[in-house]
Amino acid sequence: MAANTIAKVFPPKGDLVLEQYKAKHKDSITDPNGFWEKAAYEHLDWFEPFEEVLEGSFEHGDVRWFSGGQLNLSYNALDRQVRSEKANEIALVWEGDEPDDIRKLSYADLLRKVCQISNALTATGVKKGDVVTIYMPMIPELAMTMLACCRIGAIHSVVFAGFSAEALGQRISAAKSKFLITADIGKRGGKSIPLKKIVNDALTKGDCDEVCQHVFVWERFHKGSESEPTFEMGPKDIRMDPLVAVQRPYCPPARMDAEDSLFILYTSGSTGMPKGLLHSTGGYALYAKMTTQITFDLHPGDLFACVADCGWITGHTYVVYGPLLNGSTTFMFESTPVYPDEGRYWDMVQRHKITQFYTAPTAIRLLMRYGDLAPQKYDLSSLKVLGTVGEPINPEAWRWYYEVVGKSQCSIVDTYWQTETGGHVITNLPGVTPMKPGSCTLPFYGIDTVVLDPHTGKELTEPDDSGNFEGVMAIKQPWPGMARTCLGDHERYMTVYLKPYPGYYFTGDTVSRDSEGYHFIIGRMDDVINVSGHRIGTAEVESALVAHPAVAQAAVVGQPHDIKGQAICAFCMLTVGYEESPELVKELRMSVRTEIGAFCTPDLIVVTPSLPMTRSGKIMRRILRKIVCGETDSLGDTSTLADPSIVQTLIDKVTSLK
Ligand code: WTA
């Protein structure tokens, strides 16, 4: 791996600091109980102390943290700050789609509003343990609604507002969610997104109409309690703004057990049905708090900007919970990196004096394309730490981020983690860990990473010829932020994460670890592709294609893409009677948009007379992957195919389409 040879470009403050990290890390994994017990009391306020630190094991899938302890996340994120003299400090700065649409809320404002929302939900019958689906744009009310759910013990399930009615319906139905919270419209890049209309449509899918009983609607441009609704009211609809306005601005926080469910978040896996990963209150709160503070070297007065959407785990942990649990100021962003132009991020950094900025490699690659001028036009001197997440960052993009954006003065933190891990599991720490472009470097405290042999499942002990350990990325012991189960399907949780390599948590990624213990993530081992940092299950896209009557069979693979990292390439075998045409290809693209969402639209659709299948009927995706990557001289053994001649047909077809 070329990046391994790149010199350490950011020398640590002194080797001592790195040594201190190493010693502390070692302690954290040799005495996890001692480490996490101390951390839990230091970082969080508890209503009731816990009885045990860690119980259960990976083997049995019954891990639990801080049992018997009682706390409330919203109390820790809001009341705790208000009580420690932060009442008037800004908790949240929001910038809407238009750069002059700005709102600032203090901790006291946020607490009052969250309490009002909590009371509004309770008044409508939302109870502890109910699943509340949230389908909202990136407006402050989204963060407040999430916090209100935590306050009353309702389990939120945020569905990214880019998902289609079909996908939303599937998630409402799977979680048996009686309550849905949305907004009339969303705004992105100057366009309006009719969220309430999509919700209406979602409720016509499957058993959603039966399952979902109340739809709360925020109005994006609400004009006061006397105003007419901005949307057509249906029998289940409740206008959120007027309901919230009449509520008492205090609501006592629910006393939650540390292991009470906090939220679910759906994520793609190897099957067509996304998994609802369930996080617990105490462990998640602690892990979100600590990783935000330590990875980003947060200090009082910092303005922390994570530009992810709350529809993904990054938005949960690093827009909402982590920064607020630390009492710092979080920045919430509704728009895109290129609206109104490619200087948007840097303009925001200058205007708000952002100190930590956190984005994905795909955005960096996109902005890099426009050249150095945009970042050079703005004063970026407030920046201290630049974060990246979602996929491996190529060293070229890393360097641009480091040199052009950070002026070689900032640390780049390459944070490796997953929806399942709750927070960062491998990352460098600013000024502590020497950086290597393309490496997420060393594990966070309490994380015992191992590289396994994919065949034997044993930890690799001997490096390969280049001195690296390359294999399965796994974690050897539980950590507080880990998801505990898949909602309603613990067997699936066991099968996907804990059974593949007994005794270890299986990440689904492959890694190369160098002689200094630095991790370089290679990519997914399962049928998940990473498009612009979004995890997309190939099976989900395949079922969206097969939903079209013209498609008899589909096989989806990832193909390398300069900006997105990977793009979706779909091979479709048509039903007898259908002919290939540009219109049909357009319809198939549309089918994916309506079944899942526009962000999953395939870049390339290859209509083919058949697919490379084994004699037993299994599609050999390995061959398709090689064909789209142009690696046709290393196709491997094709003799087991039922019809080996299909390979050449596909090569010709793909070449003609590219
Ligand atoms: C990938 C996003 C390399 C990885 C927080 C993982 C990364 C998946 C990095 C999780 C990184 C995330 N370097 N790869 N710094 N961060 N990944 O659940 O494949 O949306 O398994 O969580 O993204 O994606 P998820």
Tab-separated table of N, CA and C in Angstrom, residues 380-493:
chain	number	residue	atom	x	y	z
A	380	LEU	N	-9.734	31.325	6.861
A	380	LEU	CA	-10.025	30.036	7.501
A	380	LEU	C	-9.180	29.852	8.763
A	381	SER	N	-8.649	30.976	9.282
A	381	SER	CA	-7.685	30.857	10.382
A	381	SER	C	-8.298	30.363	11.692
A	382	SER	N	-9.645	30.387	11.792
A	382	SER	CA	-10.250	29.881	13.035
A	382	SER	C	-10.149	28.362	13.141
A	383	LEU	N	-9.947	27.677	12.017
A	383	LEU	CA	-9.956	26.210	12.008
A	383	LEU	C	-8.792	25.615	12.792
A	384	LYS	N	-9.098	24.586	13.574
A	384	LYS	CA	-8.044	23.874	14.317
A	384	LYS	C	-7.990	22.398	13.921
A	385	VAL	N	-9.179	21.808	13.823
A	385	VAL	CA	-9.230	20.371	13.511
A	385	VAL	C	-10.176	20.141	12.339
A	386	LEU	N	-9.736	19.339	11.395
A	386	LEU	CA	-10.560	18.992	10.232
A	386	LEU	C	-10.822	17.490	10.290
A	387	GLY	N	-12.081	17.131	10.241
A	387	GLY	CA	-12.393	15.703	10.357
A	387	GLY	C	-12.895	15.124	9.056
A	388	THR	N	-12.695	13.832	8.893
A	388	THR	CA	-13.229	13.119	7.734
A	388	THR	C	-13.821	11.785	8.191
A	389	VAL	N	-14.875	11.373	7.520
A	389	VAL	CA	-15.581	10.148	7.900
A	389	VAL	C	-16.382	9.589	6.736
A	390	GLY	N	-16.590	8.289	6.765
A	390	GLY	CA	-17.555	7.677	5.837
A	390	GLY	C	-16.933	6.707	4.876
A	391	GLU	N	-15.685	6.921	4.522
A	391	GLU	CA	-15.016	6.026	3.581
A	391	GLU	C	-13.522	6.334	3.669
A	392	PRO	N	-12.713	5.473	3.107
A	392	PRO	CA	-11.282	5.770	3.146
A	392	PRO	C	-11.010	7.066	2.377
A	393	ILE	N	-10.155	7.910	2.900
A	393	ILE	CA	-9.828	9.139	2.172
A	393	ILE	C	-8.552	8.886	1.371
A	394	ASN	N	-8.614	9.203	0.081
A	394	ASN	CA	-7.432	8.990	-0.752
A	394	ASN	C	-6.392	10.045	-0.387
A	395	PRO	N	-5.117	9.683	-0.368
A	395	PRO	CA	-4.078	10.611	0.072
A	395	PRO	C	-4.102	11.958	-0.664
A	396	GLU	N	-4.528	11.967	-1.924
A	396	GLU	CA	-4.574	13.226	-2.668
A	396	GLU	C	-5.600	14.196	-2.046
A	397	ALA	N	-6.773	13.670	-1.750
A	397	ALA	CA	-7.803	14.507	-1.118
A	397	ALA	C	-7.353	14.899	0.281
A	398	TRP	N	-6.719	13.996	0.985
A	398	TRP	CA	-6.198	14.272	2.335
A	398	TRP	C	-5.259	15.478	2.289
A	399	ARG	N	-4.356	15.447	1.311
A	399	ARG	CA	-3.361	16.526	1.206
A	399	ARG	C	-4.013	17.867	0.901
A	400	TRP	N	-5.005	17.833	0.040
A	400	TRP	CA	-5.705	19.082	-0.301
A	400	TRP	C	-6.387	19.642	0.944
A	401	TYR	N	-7.047	18.793	1.676
A	401	TYR	CA	-7.732	19.181	2.915
A	401	TYR	C	-6.703	19.761	3.898
A	402	TYR	N	-5.602	19.070	4.016
A	402	TYR	CA	-4.568	19.470	4.972
A	402	TYR	C	-3.879	20.778	4.553
A	403	GLU	N	-3.486	20.859	3.278
A	403	GLU	CA	-2.683	21.996	2.828
A	403	GLU	C	-3.531	23.197	2.436
A	404	VAL	N	-4.544	22.961	1.606
A	404	VAL	CA	-5.293	24.093	1.062
A	404	VAL	C	-6.348	24.598	2.052
A	405	VAL	N	-7.046	23.681	2.697
A	405	VAL	CA	-8.062	24.119	3.657
A	405	VAL	C	-7.406	24.432	5.005
A	406	GLY	N	-6.581	23.527	5.461
A	406	GLY	CA	-5.996	23.672	6.801
A	406	GLY	C	-4.696	24.447	6.826
A	407	LYS	N	-4.212	24.875	5.676
A	407	LYS	CA	-2.956	25.647	5.560
A	407	LYS	C	-1.811	24.983	6.322
A	408	SER	N	-1.824	23.686	6.326
A	408	SER	CA	-0.817	22.863	7.014
A	408	SER	C	-0.704	23.186	8.504
A	409	GLN	N	-1.769	23.762	9.058
A	409	GLN	CA	-1.756	24.151	10.467
A	409	GLN	C	-2.720	23.307	11.302
A	410	CYS	N	-3.620	22.616	10.632
A	410	CYS	CA	-4.669	21.891	11.360
A	410	CYS	C	-4.385	20.393	11.368
A	411	SER	N	-4.919	19.741	12.376
A	411	SER	CA	-4.867	18.277	12.353
A	411	SER	C	-6.010	17.782	11.497
A	412	ILE	N	-5.737	16.737	10.732
A	412	ILE	CA	-6.828	16.051	10.051
A	412	ILE	C	-7.135	14.828	10.910
A	413	VAL	N	-8.372	14.694	11.354
A	413	VAL	CA	-8.705	13.446	12.039
A	413	VAL	C	-9.512	12.566	11.100
A	414	ASP	N	-8.943	11.406	10.807
A	414	ASP	CA	-9.605	10.441	9.922
A	414	ASP	C	-10.296	9.449	10.849
A	415	THR	N	-11.609	9.599	10.959
A	415	THR	CA	-12.363	8.841	11.957
A	415	THR	C	-13.061	7.653	11.328
A	416	TYR	N	-12.678	6.482	11.746
A	416	TYR	CA	-13.314	5.255	11.250
A	416	TYR	C	-14.330	4.786	12.268
A	417	TRP	N	-15.538	4.575	11.828
A	417	TRP	CA	-16.595	4.048	12.713
A	417	TRP	C	-17.795	3.682	11.878
A	418	GLN	N	-18.874	3.276	12.534
A	418	GLN	CA	-20.052	2.776	11.837
A	418	GLN	C	-21.313	3.121	12.628
A	419	THR	N	-22.454	2.990	11.947
A	419	THR	CA	-23.739	3.157	12.642
A	419	THR	C	-23.742	2.257	13.885
A	420	GLU	N	-23.185	1.082	13.740
A	420	GLU	CA	-23.191	0.085	14.809
A	420	GLU	C	-22.284	0.463	15.978
A	421	THR	N	-21.245	1.250	15.719
A	421	THR	CA	-20.272	1.503	16.792
A	421	THR	C	-20.652	2.719	17.635
A	422	GLY	N	-21.610	3.513	17.173
A	422	GLY	CA	-22.098	4.658	17.935
A	422	GLY	C	-21.196	5.884	17.854
A	423	GLY	N	-19.904	5.665	17.813
A	423	GLY	CA	-18.932	6.760	17.739
A	423	GLY	C	-17.629	6.218	17.173
A	424	HIS	N	-16.641	7.105	17.091
A	424	HIS	CA	-15.349	6.730	16.500
A	424	HIS	C	-14.748	5.506	17.190
A	425	VAL	N	-14.260	4.564	16.426
A	425	VAL	CA	-13.518	3.460	17.043
A	425	VAL	C	-12.038	3.489	16.679
A	426	ILE	N	-11.714	4.024	15.509
A	426	ILE	CA	-10.298	4.195	15.188
A	426	ILE	C	-10.144	5.625	14.670
A	427	THR	N	-9.240	6.352	15.268
A	427	THR	CA	-9.010	7.734	14.824
A	427	THR	C	-7.724	8.258	15.448
A	428	ASN	N	-7.111	9.206	14.751
A	428	ASN	CA	-5.989	9.872	15.387
A	428	ASN	C	-6.527	10.947	16.325
A	429	LEU	N	-5.701	11.383	17.244
A	429	LEU	CA	-6.081	12.439	18.173
A	429	LEU	C	-5.193	13.643	17.855
A	430	PRO	N	-5.790	14.832	17.745
A	430	PRO	CA	-5.037	16.007	17.298
A	430	PRO	C	-3.813	16.290	18.170
A	431	GLY	N	-2.697	16.471	17.526
A	431	GLY	CA	-1.471	16.814	18.249
A	431	GLY	C	-0.888	15.666	19.037
A	432	VAL	N	-1.522	14.517	18.975
A	432	VAL	CA	-1.049	13.362	19.743
A	432	VAL	C	-0.537	12.290	18.796
A	433	THR	N	-1.392	11.907	17.845
A	433	THR	CA	-1.043	10.819	16.949
A	433	THR	C	-0.438	11.397	15.661
A	434	PRO	N	0.777	11.016	15.328
A	434	PRO	CA	1.313	11.459	14.031
A	434	PRO	C	0.406	10.937	12.917
A	435	MET	N	0.126	11.796	11.935
A	435	MET	CA	-0.833	11.408	10.903
A	435	MET	C	-0.131	10.731	9.730
A	436	LYS	N	-0.879	9.890	9.054
A	436	LYS	CA	-0.427	9.348	7.778
A	436	LYS	C	-1.616	9.477	6.838
A	437	PRO	N	-1.462	10.161	5.719
A	437	PRO	CA	-2.600	10.333	4.818
A	437	PRO	C	-3.199	8.990	4.414
A	438	GLY	N	-4.497	8.872	4.541
A	438	GLY	CA	-5.162	7.639	4.139
A	438	GLY	C	-5.310	6.635	5.265
A	439	SER	N	-4.776	6.971	6.431
A	439	SER	CA	-4.900	6.038	7.560
A	439	SER	C	-5.751	6.656	8.659
A	440	CYS	N	-6.689	5.844	9.193
A	440	CYS	CA	-7.462	6.328	10.345
A	440	CYS	C	-6.650	6.108	11.623
A	441	THR	N	-5.478	5.634	11.475
A	441	THR	CA	-4.440	5.502	12.515
A	441	THR	C	-4.751	4.488	13.620
A	442	LEU	N	-4.899	4.956	14.859
A	442	LEU	CA	-4.901	4.044	16.013
A	442	LEU	C	-6.253	4.024	16.725
A	443	PRO	N	-6.531	2.945	17.467
A	443	PRO	CA	-7.849	2.834	18.105
A	443	PRO	C	-8.111	3.857	19.202
A	444	PHE	N	-9.392	4.149	19.375
A	444	PHE	CA	-9.839	5.011	20.471
A	444	PHE	C	-9.723	4.223	21.780
A	445	TYR	N	-9.797	4.951	22.888
A	445	TYR	CA	-9.717	4.296	24.198
A	445	TYR	C	-10.789	3.210	24.332
A	446	GLY	N	-10.396	2.108	24.879
A	446	GLY	CA	-11.348	1.026	25.120
A	446	GLY	C	-11.592	0.143	23.914
A	447	ILE	N	-10.991	0.476	22.791
A	447	ILE	CA	-11.228	-0.308	21.575
A	447	ILE	C	-10.019	-1.195	21.304
A	448	ASP	N	-10.271	-2.480	21.339
A	448	ASP	CA	-9.204	-3.456	21.139
A	448	ASP	C	-9.349	-4.015	19.719
A	449	THR	N	-8.626	-3.418	18.780
A	449	THR	CA	-8.785	-3.846	17.384
A	449	THR	C	-7.898	-5.054	17.083
A	450	VAL	N	-8.392	-5.927	16.230
A	450	VAL	CA	-7.588	-7.069	15.792
A	450	VAL	C	-7.802	-7.279	14.299
A	451	VAL	N	-6.786	-7.868	13.668
A	451	VAL	CA	-6.918	-8.213	12.256
A	451	VAL	C	-6.994	-9.734	12.182
A	452	LEU	N	-8.087	-10.228	11.606
A	452	LEU	CA	-8.288	-11.678	11.573
A	452	LEU	C	-8.017	-12.243	10.183
A	453	ASP	N	-7.577	-13.479	10.184
A	453	ASP	CA	-7.461	-14.210	8.933
A	453	ASP	C	-8.890	-14.539	8.478
A	454	PRO	N	-9.275	-14.116	7.260
A	454	PRO	CA	-10.675	-14.318	6.861
A	454	PRO	C	-11.079	-15.791	6.806
A	455	HIS	N	-10.104	-16.676	6.611
A	455	HIS	CA	-10.447	-18.091	6.469
A	455	HIS	C	-10.478	-18.822	7.801
A	456	THR	N	-9.444	-18.591	8.625
A	456	THR	CA	-9.390	-19.333	9.886
A	456	THR	C	-10.091	-18.584	11.021
A	457	GLY	N	-10.255	-17.265	10.867
A	457	GLY	CA	-10.859	-16.472	11.940
A	457	GLY	C	-9.886	-16.217	13.084
A	458	LYS	N	-8.612	-16.606	12.882
A	458	LYS	CA	-7.612	-16.393	13.952
A	458	LYS	C	-6.939	-15.030	13.763
A	459	GLU	N	-6.459	-14.465	14.871
A	459	GLU	CA	-5.758	-13.189	14.775
A	459	GLU	C	-4.454	-13.389	14.013
A	460	LEU	N	-4.167	-12.485	13.097
A	460	LEU	CA	-2.935	-12.616	12.317
A	460	LEU	C	-1.744	-12.302	13.207
A	461	THR	N	-0.747	-13.151	13.149
A	461	THR	CA	0.423	-12.898	13.983
A	461	THR	C	1.660	-12.596	13.141
A	462	GLU	N	1.607	-13.038	11.884
A	462	GLU	CA	2.765	-12.824	11.011
A	462	GLU	C	2.417	-11.812	9.924
A	463	PRO	N	3.260	-10.774	9.751
A	463	PRO	CA	2.968	-9.810	8.691
A	463	PRO	C	3.195	-10.410	7.303
A	464	ASP	N	2.614	-9.783	6.290
A	464	ASP	CA	2.869	-10.234	4.919
A	464	ASP	C	4.221	-9.690	4.442
A	465	ASP	N	4.531	-9.911	3.166
A	465	ASP	CA	5.857	-9.534	2.664
A	465	ASP	C	6.153	-8.047	2.810
A	466	SER	N	5.104	-7.230	2.759
A	466	SER	CA	5.370	-5.792	2.892
A	466	SER	C	5.306	-5.317	4.340
A	467	GLY	N	5.259	-6.268	5.264
A	467	GLY	CA	5.307	-5.900	6.683
A	467	GLY	C	3.952	-5.531	7.269
A	468	ASN	N	2.889	-5.730	6.484
A	468	ASN	CA	1.550	-5.362	6.968
A	468	ASN	C	0.741	-6.594	7.353
A	469	PHE	N	-0.295	-6.332	8.123
A	469	PHE	CA	-1.260	-7.383	8.443
A	469	PHE	C	-2.533	-7.034	7.700
A	470	GLU	N	-2.905	-7.870	6.756
A	470	GLU	CA	-4.098	-7.545	5.988
A	470	GLU	C	-5.166	-8.601	6.195
A	471	GLY	N	-6.346	-8.188	6.591
A	471	GLY	CA	-7.405	-9.163	6.843
A	471	GLY	C	-8.681	-8.489	7.297
A	472	VAL	N	-9.410	-9.233	8.140
A	472	VAL	CA	-10.722	-8.780	8.588
A	472	VAL	C	-10.572	-7.819	9.765
A	473	MET	N	-11.232	-6.694	9.654
A	473	MET	CA	-11.215	-5.712	10.741
A	473	MET	C	-12.234	-6.141	11.801
A	474	ALA	N	-11.730	-6.452	13.005
A	474	ALA	CA	-12.636	-6.891	14.065
A	474	ALA	C	-12.253	-6.236	15.392
A	475	ILE	N	-13.156	-6.313	16.345
A	475	ILE	CA	-12.915	-5.712	17.662
A	475	ILE	C	-13.121	-6.797	18.716
A	476	LYS	N	-12.188	-6.808	19.675
A	476	LYS	CA	-12.110	-7.954	20.572
A	476	LYS	C	-12.938	-7.844	21.843
A	477	GLN	N	-13.260	-6.640	22.262
A	477	GLN	CA	-14.072	-6.558	23.481
A	477	GLN	C	-15.122	-5.459	23.364
A	478	PRO	N	-16.205	-5.612	24.120
A	478	PRO	CA	-17.300	-4.642	24.016
A	478	PRO	C	-16.877	-3.223	24.413
A	479	TRP	N	-17.558	-2.242	23.860
A	479	TRP	CA	-17.348	-0.840	24.248
A	479	TRP	C	-18.733	-0.216	24.443
A	480	PRO	N	-18.830	0.850	25.227
A	480	PRO	CA	-20.162	1.339	25.618
A	480	PRO	C	-21.038	1.792	24.457
A	481	GLY	N	-20.441	2.328	23.391
A	481	GLY	CA	-21.235	2.901	22.303
A	481	GLY	C	-21.785	1.898	21.304
A	482	MET	N	-21.485	0.624	21.479
A	482	MET	CA	-21.925	-0.356	20.477
A	482	MET	C	-23.442	-0.554	20.479
A	483	ALA	N	-24.014	-0.794	19.281
A	483	ALA	CA	-25.444	-1.095	19.188
A	483	ALA	C	-25.680	-2.441	19.860
A	484	ARG	N	-26.816	-2.587	20.500
A	484	ARG	CA	-27.068	-3.802	21.284
A	484	ARG	C	-27.800	-4.897	20.524
A	485	THR	N	-28.600	-4.488	19.540
A	485	THR	CA	-29.389	-5.489	18.820
A	485	THR	C	-29.959	-4.856	17.551
A	486	CYS	N	-30.595	-5.675	16.729
A	486	CYS	CA	-31.391	-5.142	15.627
A	486	CYS	C	-32.828	-5.217	16.111
A	487	LEU	N	-33.555	-4.131	15.980
A	487	LEU	CA	-34.917	-4.079	16.507
A	487	LEU	C	-35.726	-5.275	16.027
A	488	GLY	N	-36.216	-6.046	16.979
A	488	GLY	CA	-37.094	-7.173	16.664
A	488	GLY	C	-36.412	-8.358	16.011
A	489	ASP	N	-35.089	-8.350	15.908
A	489	ASP	CA	-34.419	-9.455	15.228
A	489	ASP	C	-33.000	-9.650	15.774
A	490	HIS	N	-32.945	-10.162	17.008
A	490	HIS	CA	-31.626	-10.329	17.627
A	490	HIS	C	-30.795	-11.385	16.890
A	491	GLU	N	-31.491	-12.333	16.284
A	491	GLU	CA	-30.796	-13.383	15.560
A	491	GLU	C	-29.974	-12.781	14.405
A	492	ARG	N	-30.585	-11.797	13.751
A	492	ARG	CA	-29.881	-11.157	12.645
A	492	ARG	C	-28.628	-10.420	13.158
A	493	TYR	N	-28.773	-9.780	14.315
A	493	TYR	CA	-27.640	-9.084	14.933
A	493	TYR	C	-26.500	-10.075	15.185
